[in-house]
mmCIF file of C-alpha atoms and ligand atoms in Angstrom:
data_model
loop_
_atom_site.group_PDB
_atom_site.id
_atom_site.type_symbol
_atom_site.label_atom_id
_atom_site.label_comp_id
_atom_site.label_asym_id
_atom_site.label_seq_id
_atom_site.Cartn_x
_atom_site.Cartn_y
_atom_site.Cartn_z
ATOM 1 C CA UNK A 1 -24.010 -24.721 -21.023
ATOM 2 C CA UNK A 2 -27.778 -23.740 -20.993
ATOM 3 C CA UNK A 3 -27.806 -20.619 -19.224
ATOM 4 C CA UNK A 4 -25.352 -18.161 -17.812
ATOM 5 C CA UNK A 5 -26.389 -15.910 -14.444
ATOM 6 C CA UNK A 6 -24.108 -12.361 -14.730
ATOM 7 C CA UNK A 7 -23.910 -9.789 -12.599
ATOM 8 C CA UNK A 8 -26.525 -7.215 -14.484
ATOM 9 C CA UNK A 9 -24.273 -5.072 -17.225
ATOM 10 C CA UNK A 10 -23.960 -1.756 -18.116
ATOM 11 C CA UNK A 11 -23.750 -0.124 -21.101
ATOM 12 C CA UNK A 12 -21.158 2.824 -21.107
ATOM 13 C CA UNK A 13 -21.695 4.026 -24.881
ATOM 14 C CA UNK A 14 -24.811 4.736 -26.928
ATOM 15 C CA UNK A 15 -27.283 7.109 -28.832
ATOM 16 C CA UNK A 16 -30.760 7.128 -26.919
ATOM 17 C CA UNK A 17 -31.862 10.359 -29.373
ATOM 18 C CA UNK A 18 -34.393 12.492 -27.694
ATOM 19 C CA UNK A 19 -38.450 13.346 -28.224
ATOM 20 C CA UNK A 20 -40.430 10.385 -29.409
ATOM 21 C CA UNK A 21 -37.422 8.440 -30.139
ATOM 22 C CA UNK A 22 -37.222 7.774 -26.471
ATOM 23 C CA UNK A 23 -40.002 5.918 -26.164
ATOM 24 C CA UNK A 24 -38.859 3.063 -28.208
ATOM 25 C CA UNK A 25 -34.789 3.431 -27.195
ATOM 26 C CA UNK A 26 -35.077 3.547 -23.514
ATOM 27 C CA UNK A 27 -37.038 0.806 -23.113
ATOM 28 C CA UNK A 28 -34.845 -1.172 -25.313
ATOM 29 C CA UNK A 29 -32.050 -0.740 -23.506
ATOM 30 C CA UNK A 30 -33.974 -0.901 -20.435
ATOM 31 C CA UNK A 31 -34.868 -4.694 -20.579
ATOM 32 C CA UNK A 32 -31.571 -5.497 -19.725
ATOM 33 C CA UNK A 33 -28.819 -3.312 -18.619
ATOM 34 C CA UNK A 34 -29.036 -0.598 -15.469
ATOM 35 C CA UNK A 35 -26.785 2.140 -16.434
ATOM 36 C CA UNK A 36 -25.819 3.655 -19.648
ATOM 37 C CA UNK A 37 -23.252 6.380 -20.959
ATOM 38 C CA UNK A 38 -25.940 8.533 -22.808
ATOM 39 C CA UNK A 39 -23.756 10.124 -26.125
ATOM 40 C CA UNK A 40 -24.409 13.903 -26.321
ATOM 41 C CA UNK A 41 -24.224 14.529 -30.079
ATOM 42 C CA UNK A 42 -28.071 15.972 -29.923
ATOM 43 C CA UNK A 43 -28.921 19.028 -32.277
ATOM 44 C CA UNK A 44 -28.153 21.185 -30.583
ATOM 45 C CA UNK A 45 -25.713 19.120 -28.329
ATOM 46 C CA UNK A 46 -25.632 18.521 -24.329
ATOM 47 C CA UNK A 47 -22.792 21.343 -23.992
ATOM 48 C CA UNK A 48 -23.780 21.609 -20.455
ATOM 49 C CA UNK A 49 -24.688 20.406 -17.174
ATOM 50 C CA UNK A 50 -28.591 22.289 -17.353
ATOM 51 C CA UNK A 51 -28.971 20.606 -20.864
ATOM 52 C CA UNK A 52 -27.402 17.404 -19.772
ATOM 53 C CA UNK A 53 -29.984 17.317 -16.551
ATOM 54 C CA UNK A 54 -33.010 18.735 -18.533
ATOM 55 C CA UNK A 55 -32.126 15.493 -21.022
ATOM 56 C CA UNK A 56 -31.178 12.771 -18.259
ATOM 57 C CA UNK A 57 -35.394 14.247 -16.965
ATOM 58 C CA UNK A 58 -36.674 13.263 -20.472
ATOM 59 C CA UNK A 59 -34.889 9.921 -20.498
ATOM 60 C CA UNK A 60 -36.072 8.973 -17.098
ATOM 61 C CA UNK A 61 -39.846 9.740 -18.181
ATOM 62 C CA UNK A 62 -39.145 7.074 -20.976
ATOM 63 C CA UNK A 63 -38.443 4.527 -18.743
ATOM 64 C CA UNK A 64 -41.325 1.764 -18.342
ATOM 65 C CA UNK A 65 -42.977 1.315 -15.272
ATOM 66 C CA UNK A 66 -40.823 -1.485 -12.761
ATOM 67 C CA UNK A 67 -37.500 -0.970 -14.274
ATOM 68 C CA UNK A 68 -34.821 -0.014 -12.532
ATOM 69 C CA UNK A 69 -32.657 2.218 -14.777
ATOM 70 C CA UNK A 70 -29.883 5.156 -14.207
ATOM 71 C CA UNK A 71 -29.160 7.312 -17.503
ATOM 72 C CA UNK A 72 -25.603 8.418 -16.936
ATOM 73 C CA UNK A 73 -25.078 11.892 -18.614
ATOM 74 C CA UNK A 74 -21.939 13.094 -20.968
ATOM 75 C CA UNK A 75 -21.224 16.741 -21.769
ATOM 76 C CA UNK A 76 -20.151 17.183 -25.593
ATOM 77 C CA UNK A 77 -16.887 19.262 -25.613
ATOM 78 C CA UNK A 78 -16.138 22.039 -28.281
ATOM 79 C CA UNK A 79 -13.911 24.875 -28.518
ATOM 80 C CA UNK A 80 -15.987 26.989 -26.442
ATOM 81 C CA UNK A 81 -16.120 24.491 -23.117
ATOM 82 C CA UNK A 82 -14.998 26.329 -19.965
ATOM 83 C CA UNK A 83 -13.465 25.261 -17.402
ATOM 84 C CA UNK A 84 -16.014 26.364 -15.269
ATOM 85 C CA UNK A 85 -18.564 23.826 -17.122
ATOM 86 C CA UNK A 86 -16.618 21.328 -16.358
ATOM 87 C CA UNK A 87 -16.804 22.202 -12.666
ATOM 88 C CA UNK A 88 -20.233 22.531 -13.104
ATOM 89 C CA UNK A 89 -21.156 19.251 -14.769
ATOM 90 C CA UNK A 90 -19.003 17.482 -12.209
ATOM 91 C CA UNK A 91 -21.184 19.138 -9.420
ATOM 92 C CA UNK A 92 -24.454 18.231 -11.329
ATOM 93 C CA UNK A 93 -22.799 14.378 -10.778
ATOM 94 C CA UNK A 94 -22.250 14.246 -14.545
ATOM 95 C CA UNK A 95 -19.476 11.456 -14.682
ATOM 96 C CA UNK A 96 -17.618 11.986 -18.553
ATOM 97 C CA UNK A 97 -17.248 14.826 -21.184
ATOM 98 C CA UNK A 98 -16.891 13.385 -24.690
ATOM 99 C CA UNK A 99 -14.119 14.659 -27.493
ATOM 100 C CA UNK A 100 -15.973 13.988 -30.678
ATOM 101 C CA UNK A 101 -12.935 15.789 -33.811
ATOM 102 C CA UNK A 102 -15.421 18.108 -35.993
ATOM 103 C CA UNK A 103 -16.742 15.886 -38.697
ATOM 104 C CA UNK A 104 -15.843 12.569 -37.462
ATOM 105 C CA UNK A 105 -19.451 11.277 -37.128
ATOM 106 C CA UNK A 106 -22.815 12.066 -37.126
ATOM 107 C CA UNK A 107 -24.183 15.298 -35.375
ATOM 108 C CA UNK A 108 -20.291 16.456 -34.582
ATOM 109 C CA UNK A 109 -19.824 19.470 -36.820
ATOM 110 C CA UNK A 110 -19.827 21.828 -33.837
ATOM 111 C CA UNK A 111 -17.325 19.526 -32.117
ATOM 112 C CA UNK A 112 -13.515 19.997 -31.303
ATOM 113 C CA UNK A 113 -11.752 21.654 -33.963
ATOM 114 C CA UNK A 114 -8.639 22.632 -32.355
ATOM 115 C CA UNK A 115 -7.558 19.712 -30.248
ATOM 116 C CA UNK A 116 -4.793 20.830 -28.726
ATOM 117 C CA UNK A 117 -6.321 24.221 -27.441
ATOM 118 C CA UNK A 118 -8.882 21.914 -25.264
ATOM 119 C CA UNK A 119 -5.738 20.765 -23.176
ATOM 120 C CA UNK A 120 -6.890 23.078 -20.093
ATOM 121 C CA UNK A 121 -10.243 21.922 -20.427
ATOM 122 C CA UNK A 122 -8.832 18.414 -19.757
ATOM 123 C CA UNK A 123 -6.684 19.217 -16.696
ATOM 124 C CA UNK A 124 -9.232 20.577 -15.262
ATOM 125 C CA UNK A 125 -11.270 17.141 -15.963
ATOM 126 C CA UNK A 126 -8.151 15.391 -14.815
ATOM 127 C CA UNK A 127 -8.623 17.330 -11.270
ATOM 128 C CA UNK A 128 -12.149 17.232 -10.934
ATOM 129 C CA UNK A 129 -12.431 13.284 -11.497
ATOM 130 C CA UNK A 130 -14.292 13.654 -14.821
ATOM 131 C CA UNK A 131 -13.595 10.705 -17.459
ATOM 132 C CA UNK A 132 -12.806 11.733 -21.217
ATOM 133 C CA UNK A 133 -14.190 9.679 -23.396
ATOM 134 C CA UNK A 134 -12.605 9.894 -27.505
ATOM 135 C CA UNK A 135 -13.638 9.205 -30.354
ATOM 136 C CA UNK A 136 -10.393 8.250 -31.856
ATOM 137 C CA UNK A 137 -10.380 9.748 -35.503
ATOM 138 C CA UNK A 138 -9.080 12.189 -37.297
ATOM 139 C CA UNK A 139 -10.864 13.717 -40.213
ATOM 140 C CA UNK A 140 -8.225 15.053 -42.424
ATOM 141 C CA UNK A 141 -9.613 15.070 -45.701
ATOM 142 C CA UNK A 142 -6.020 13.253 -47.466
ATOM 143 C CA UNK A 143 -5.875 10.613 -44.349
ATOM 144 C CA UNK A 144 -7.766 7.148 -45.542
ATOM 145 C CA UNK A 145 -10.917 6.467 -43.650
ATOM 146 C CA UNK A 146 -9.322 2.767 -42.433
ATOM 147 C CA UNK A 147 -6.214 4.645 -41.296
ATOM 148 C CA UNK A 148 -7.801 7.300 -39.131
ATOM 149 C CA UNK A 149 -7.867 5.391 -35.693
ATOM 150 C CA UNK A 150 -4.339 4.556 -36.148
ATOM 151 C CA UNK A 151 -3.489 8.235 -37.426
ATOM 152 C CA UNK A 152 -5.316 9.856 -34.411
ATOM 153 C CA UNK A 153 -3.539 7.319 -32.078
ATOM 154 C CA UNK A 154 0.240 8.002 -33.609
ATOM 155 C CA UNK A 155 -0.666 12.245 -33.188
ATOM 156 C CA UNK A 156 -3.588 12.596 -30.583
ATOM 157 C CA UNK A 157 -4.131 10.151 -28.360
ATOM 158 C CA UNK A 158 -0.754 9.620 -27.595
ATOM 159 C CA UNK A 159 0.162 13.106 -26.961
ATOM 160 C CA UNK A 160 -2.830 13.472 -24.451
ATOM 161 C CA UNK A 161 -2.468 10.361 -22.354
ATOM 162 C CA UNK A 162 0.864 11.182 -21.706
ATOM 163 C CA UNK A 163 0.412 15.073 -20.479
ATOM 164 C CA UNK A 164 -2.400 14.179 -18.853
ATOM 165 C CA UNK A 165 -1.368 10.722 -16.616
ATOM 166 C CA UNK A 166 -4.042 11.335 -13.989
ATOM 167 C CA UNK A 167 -6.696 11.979 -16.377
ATOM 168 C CA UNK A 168 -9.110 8.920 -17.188
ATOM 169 C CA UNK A 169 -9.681 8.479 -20.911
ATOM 170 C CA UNK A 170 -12.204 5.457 -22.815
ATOM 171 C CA UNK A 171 -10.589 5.184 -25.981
ATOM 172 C CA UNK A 172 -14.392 4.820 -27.462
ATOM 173 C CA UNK A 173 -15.703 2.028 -29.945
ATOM 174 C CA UNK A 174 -12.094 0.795 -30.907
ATOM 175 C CA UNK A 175 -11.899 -0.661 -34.282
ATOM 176 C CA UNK A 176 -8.156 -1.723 -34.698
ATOM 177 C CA UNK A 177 -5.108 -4.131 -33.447
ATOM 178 C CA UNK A 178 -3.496 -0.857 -33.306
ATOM 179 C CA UNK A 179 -6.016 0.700 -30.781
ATOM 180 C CA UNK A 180 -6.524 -2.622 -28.259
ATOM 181 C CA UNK A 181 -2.779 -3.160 -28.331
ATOM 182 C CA UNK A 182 -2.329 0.608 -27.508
ATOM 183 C CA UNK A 183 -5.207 0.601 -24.351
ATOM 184 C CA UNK A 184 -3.692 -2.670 -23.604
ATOM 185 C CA UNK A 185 0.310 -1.582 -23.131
ATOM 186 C CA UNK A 186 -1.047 2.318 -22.023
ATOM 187 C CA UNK A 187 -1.893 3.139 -17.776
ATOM 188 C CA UNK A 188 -4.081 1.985 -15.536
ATOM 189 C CA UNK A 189 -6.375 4.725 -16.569
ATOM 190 C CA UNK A 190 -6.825 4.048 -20.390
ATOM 191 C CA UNK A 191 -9.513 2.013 -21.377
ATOM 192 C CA UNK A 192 -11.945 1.099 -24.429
ATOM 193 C CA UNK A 193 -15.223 -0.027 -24.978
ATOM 194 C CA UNK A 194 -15.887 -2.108 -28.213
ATOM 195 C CA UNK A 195 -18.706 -2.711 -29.949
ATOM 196 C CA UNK A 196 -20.799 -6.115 -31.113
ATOM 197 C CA UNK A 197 -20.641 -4.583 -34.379
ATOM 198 C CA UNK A 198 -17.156 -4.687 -34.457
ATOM 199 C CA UNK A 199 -16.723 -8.016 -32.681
ATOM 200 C CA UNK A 200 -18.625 -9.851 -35.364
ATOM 201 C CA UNK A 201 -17.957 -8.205 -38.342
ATOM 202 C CA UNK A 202 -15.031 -6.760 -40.720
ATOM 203 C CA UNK A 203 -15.161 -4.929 -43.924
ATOM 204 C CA UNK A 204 -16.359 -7.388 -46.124
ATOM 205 C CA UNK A 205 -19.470 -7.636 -44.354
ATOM 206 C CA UNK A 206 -19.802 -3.845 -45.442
ATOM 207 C CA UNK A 207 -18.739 -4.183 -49.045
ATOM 208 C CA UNK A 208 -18.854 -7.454 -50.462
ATOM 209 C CA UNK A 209 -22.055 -8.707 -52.667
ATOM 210 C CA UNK A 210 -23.428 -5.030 -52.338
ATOM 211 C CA UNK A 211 -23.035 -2.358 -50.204
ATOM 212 C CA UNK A 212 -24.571 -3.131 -46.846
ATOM 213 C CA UNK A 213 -25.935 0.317 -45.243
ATOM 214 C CA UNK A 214 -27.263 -1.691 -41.795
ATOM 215 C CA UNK A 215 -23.322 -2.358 -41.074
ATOM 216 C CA UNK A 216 -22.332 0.906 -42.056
ATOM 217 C CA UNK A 217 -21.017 3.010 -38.546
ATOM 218 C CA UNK A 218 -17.935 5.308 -37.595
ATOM 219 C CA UNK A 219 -15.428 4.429 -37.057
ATOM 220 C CA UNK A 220 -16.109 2.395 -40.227
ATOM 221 C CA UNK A 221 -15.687 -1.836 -39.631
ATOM 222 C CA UNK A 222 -12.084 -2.698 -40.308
ATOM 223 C CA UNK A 223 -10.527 -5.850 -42.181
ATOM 224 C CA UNK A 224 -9.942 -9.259 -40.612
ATOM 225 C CA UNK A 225 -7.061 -9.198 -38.908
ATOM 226 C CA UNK A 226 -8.350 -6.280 -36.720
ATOM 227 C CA UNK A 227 -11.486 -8.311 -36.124
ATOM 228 C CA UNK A 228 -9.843 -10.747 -34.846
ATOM 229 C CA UNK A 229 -7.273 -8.981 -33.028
ATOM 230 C CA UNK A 230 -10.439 -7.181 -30.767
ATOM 231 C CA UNK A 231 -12.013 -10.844 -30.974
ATOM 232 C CA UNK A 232 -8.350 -11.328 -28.790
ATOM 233 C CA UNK A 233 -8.477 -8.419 -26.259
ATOM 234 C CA UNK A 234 -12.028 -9.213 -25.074
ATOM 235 C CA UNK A 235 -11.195 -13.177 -24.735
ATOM 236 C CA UNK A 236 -7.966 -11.921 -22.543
ATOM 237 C CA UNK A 237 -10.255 -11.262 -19.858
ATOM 238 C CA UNK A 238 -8.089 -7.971 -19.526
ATOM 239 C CA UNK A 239 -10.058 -4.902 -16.953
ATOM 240 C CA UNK A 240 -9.323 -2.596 -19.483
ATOM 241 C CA UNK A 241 -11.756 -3.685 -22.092
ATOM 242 C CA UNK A 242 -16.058 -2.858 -21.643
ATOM 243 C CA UNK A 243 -19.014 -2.790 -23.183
ATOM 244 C CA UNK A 244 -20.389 -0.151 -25.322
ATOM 245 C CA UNK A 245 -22.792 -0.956 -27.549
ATOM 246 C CA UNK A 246 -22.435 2.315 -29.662
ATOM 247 C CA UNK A 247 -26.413 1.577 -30.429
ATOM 248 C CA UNK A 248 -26.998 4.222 -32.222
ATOM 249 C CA UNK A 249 -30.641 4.235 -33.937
ATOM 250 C CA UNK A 250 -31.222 5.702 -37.656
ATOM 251 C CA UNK A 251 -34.714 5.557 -39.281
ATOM 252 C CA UNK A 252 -34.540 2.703 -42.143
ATOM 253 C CA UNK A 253 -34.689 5.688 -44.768
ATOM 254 C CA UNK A 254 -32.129 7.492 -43.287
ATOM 255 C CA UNK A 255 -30.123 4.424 -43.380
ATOM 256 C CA UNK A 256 -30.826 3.392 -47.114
ATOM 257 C CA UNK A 257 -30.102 6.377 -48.821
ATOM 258 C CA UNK A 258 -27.703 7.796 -51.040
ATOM 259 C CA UNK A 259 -25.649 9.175 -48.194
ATOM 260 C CA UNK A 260 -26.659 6.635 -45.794
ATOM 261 C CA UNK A 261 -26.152 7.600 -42.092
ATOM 262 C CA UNK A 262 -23.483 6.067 -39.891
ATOM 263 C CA UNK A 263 -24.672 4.025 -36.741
ATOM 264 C CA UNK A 264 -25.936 0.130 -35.698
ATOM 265 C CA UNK A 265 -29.300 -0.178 -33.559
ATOM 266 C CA UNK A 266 -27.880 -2.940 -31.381
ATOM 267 C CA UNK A 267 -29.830 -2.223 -27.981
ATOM 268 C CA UNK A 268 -32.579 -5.297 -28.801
ATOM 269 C CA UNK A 269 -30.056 -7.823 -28.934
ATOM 270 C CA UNK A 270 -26.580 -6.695 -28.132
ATOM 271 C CA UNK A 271 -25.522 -8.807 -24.624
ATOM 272 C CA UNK A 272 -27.242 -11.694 -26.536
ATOM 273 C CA UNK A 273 -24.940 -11.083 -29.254
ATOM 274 C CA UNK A 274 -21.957 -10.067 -27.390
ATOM 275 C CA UNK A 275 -22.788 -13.407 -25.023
ATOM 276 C CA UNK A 276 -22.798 -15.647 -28.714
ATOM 277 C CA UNK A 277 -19.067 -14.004 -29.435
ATOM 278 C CA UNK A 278 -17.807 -14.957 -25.638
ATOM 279 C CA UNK A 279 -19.257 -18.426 -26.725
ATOM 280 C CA UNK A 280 -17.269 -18.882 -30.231
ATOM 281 C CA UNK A 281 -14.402 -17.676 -28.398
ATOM 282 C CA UNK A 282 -14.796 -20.250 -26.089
ATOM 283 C CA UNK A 283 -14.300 -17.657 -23.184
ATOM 284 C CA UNK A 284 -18.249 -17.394 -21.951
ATOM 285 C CA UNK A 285 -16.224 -17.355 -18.315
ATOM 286 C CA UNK A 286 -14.909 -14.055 -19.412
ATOM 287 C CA UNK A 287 -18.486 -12.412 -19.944
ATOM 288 C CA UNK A 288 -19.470 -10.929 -16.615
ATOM 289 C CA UNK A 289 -15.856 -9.301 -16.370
ATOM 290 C CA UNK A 290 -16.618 -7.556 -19.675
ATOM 291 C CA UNK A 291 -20.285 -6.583 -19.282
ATOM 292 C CA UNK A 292 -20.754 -6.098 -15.679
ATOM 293 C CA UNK A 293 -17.997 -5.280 -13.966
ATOM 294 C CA UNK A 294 -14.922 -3.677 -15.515
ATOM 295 C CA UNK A 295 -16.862 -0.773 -16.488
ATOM 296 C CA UNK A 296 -18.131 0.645 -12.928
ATOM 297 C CA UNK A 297 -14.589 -0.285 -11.828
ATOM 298 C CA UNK A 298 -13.347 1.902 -14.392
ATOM 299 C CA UNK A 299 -15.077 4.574 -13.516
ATOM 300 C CA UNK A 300 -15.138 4.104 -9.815
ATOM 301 C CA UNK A 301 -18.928 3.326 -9.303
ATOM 302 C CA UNK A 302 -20.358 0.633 -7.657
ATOM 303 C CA UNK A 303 -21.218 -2.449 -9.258
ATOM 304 C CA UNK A 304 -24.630 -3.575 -9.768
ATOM 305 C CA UNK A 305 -26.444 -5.729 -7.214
ATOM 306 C CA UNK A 306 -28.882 -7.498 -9.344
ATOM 307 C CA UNK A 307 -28.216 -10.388 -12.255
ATOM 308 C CA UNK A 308 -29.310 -11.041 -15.713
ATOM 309 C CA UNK A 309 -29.778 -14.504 -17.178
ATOM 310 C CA UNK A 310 -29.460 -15.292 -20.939
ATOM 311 C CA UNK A 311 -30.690 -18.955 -21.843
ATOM 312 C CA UNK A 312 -29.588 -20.982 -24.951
ATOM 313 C CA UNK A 313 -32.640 -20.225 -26.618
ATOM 314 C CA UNK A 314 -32.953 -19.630 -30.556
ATOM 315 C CA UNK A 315 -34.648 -16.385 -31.610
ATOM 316 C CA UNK A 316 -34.287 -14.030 -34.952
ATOM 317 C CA UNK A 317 -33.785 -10.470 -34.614
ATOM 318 C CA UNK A 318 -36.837 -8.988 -36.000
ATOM 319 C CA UNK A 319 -36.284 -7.318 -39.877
ATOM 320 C CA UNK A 320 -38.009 -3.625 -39.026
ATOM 321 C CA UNK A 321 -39.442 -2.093 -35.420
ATOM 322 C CA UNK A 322 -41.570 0.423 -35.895
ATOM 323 C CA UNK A 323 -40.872 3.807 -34.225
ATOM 324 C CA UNK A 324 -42.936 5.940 -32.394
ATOM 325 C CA UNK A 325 -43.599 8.284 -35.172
ATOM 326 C CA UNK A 326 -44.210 5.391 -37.445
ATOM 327 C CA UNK A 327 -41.287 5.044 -39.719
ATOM 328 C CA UNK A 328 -39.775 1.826 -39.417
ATOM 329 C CA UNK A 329 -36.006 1.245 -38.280
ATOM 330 C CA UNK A 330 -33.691 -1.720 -39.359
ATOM 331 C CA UNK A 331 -32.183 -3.129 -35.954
ATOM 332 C CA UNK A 332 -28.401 -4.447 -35.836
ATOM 333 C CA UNK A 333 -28.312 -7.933 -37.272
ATOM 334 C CA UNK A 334 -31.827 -7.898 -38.264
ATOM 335 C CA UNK A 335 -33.160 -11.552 -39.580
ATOM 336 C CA UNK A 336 -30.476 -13.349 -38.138
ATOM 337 C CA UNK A 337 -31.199 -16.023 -35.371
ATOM 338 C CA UNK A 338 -29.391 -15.479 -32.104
ATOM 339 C CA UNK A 339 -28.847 -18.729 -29.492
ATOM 340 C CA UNK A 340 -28.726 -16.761 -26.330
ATOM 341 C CA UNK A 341 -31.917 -15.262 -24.727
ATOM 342 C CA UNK A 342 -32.492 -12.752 -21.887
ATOM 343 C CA UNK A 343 -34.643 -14.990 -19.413
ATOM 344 C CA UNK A 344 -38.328 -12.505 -18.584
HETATM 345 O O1 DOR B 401 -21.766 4.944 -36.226
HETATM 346 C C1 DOR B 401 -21.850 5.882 -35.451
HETATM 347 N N1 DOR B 401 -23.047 6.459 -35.164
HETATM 348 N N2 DOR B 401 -20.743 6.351 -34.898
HETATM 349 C C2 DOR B 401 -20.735 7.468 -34.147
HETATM 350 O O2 DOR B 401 -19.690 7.874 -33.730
HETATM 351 C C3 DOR B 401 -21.991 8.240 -33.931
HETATM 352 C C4 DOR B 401 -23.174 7.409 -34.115
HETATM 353 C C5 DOR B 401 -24.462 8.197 -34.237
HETATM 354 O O3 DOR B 401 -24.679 9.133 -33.444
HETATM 355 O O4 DOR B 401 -25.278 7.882 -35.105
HETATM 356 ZN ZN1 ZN B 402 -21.282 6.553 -30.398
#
């Protein structure tokens, strides 16, 4: 095959940042897909719908000239969430609220620290329509870092999904066997979005021959068999499996550093990676379903009308972009030649 014609995807998880930033991350993500889940883990976050809207403003005046492109807003839960912001974010048309644990990532400290006291925030998200979306850790200090999906499955996730059946949950960025076999056997309203990262790596692309900051992200890469076992629930075709890039952009000194950030900045060439995966898998058939339209059906939005078209082209990922403040930036997978193209 030389090129593949997709309904135009969507991206329903990354990190656009805010002030200058935007200027080089909305475009990015721009080029190709129409709608993304914008992550609220700003300082200070999105905690509300006038914050959410004031930021969805400032992404919109990053977009370049003839794109079409529709920033779709999150609110960032804590302990102090109301109710009553929930009703309000719902009215402002904001679609998702996301559960980040305290700790489990970057820019999360004021985050959820008592889980269980959110539970009336989330049957009131369960009546109003709005999706949660989880980041599926927990952050107890004696828990091992390559356990904590499956530990916050097991005594979280678990618990939630089945008090809340109506409510919609995106198990976020899943990492494990354990989490795509869980989405996979849970509802009709569980689903996950996985990463490329995640697709096309494991651990030892972390930690073998040197410590690799530029594949360092939360939850961290897992061994093998997990790989391999997400490698499986995207080539299954299955509705309940998306896209989400988690591109989440770090300045290159931020990254390689003594306590190196967590996050992969995938938006330049994330569907041509995710479309060279569907290709090794042999399942290229299965990567419209994935990227274009299992999302929106997910969340009950229309899909998009327009199409995208990769060719079999070879290109490398570039080794730095420079920001708009002028430090440079490593992107996801940087030097490494890619065989699919986004056609201009
Ligand atoms: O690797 C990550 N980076 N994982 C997250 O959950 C957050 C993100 C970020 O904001 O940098
Ligand atoms: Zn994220």
């Amino acid at each position: 095959m030389t090129s593949i014609t997709i309904i135009k995807p969507d991206d329903w998880h990354l990190h656009f940042r805010d002030g200058d930033m935007l200027r080089e991350t909305v475009p990015a993500t721009a080029r190709c897909f129409e709608r993304a889940i914008v992550m609220p883990n700003l300082v200070p976050p999105v905690v509300n719908a006038k914050m959410a809207l004031e930021y969805k403003g400032r992404i919109l005046d990053a977009v370049p000239a003839g794109h079409s492109f529709d920033p779709l807003m999150t609110l960032y839960l804590t302990n102090d969430t109301t109710e009553q912001d929930i009703v309000d974010a719902k009215a402002a048309g904001i679609p998702a609220a996301k559960l980040y644990p305290a700790g489990a990532t970057t820019n999360s400290s004021a985050a959820v620290k008592e889980l269980e006291a959110m539970y009336p925030v989330f049957e009131k998200m369960a009546q109003e329509g709005m999706l949660l979306l989880v980041h599926g850790e927990v952050t107890d200090h004696h828990v091992d870092i390559f356990d904590r999906e499956k530990v916050f499955i097991d005594q979280k996730l678990t618990a939630i999904v089945s008090r809340f059946p109506e409510l919609k949950v995106v198990f976020e960025h899943i990492t494990t066997g354990d989490a795509a076999a869980f989405v996979a056997e849970a509802s009709d309203n569980v689903a996950a979005t996985i990463t490329p990262q995640h697709l096309m790596l494991n651990r030892n692309d972390l930690l073998v021959g040197g410590v690799r900051p530029h594949n360092f992200c939360l939850p961290v890469l897992k061994r093998n068999t997990h790989q391999e076992a997400l490698r499986q629930a995207v080539k299954s075709g299955s509705p309940k499996f998306f896209l989400g890039t988690d591109s989440a952009p770090h300045a290159k000194e931020a990254k390689e550093n003594a306590c190196g950030c967590a996050g992969c900045y995938s938006a330049w060439g994330a569907i041509e990676l995710y479309a060279q995966v569907f290709e090794e898998l042999d399942a290229l058939d299965k990567l419209e379903g994935f990227a274009s339209t299992h999302g929106p059906d997910f969340y009950g939005l229309a899909r998009n009308k327009d199409t995208i078209t990769l060719v079999r082209e070879e290109w490398t990922i570039p080794d730095e972009i420079i920001l708009p403040d002028g430090r440079p930036i490593v992107p996801f997978h940087a030097g490494h030649v890619v065989h699919w193209k986004l056609a201009s």
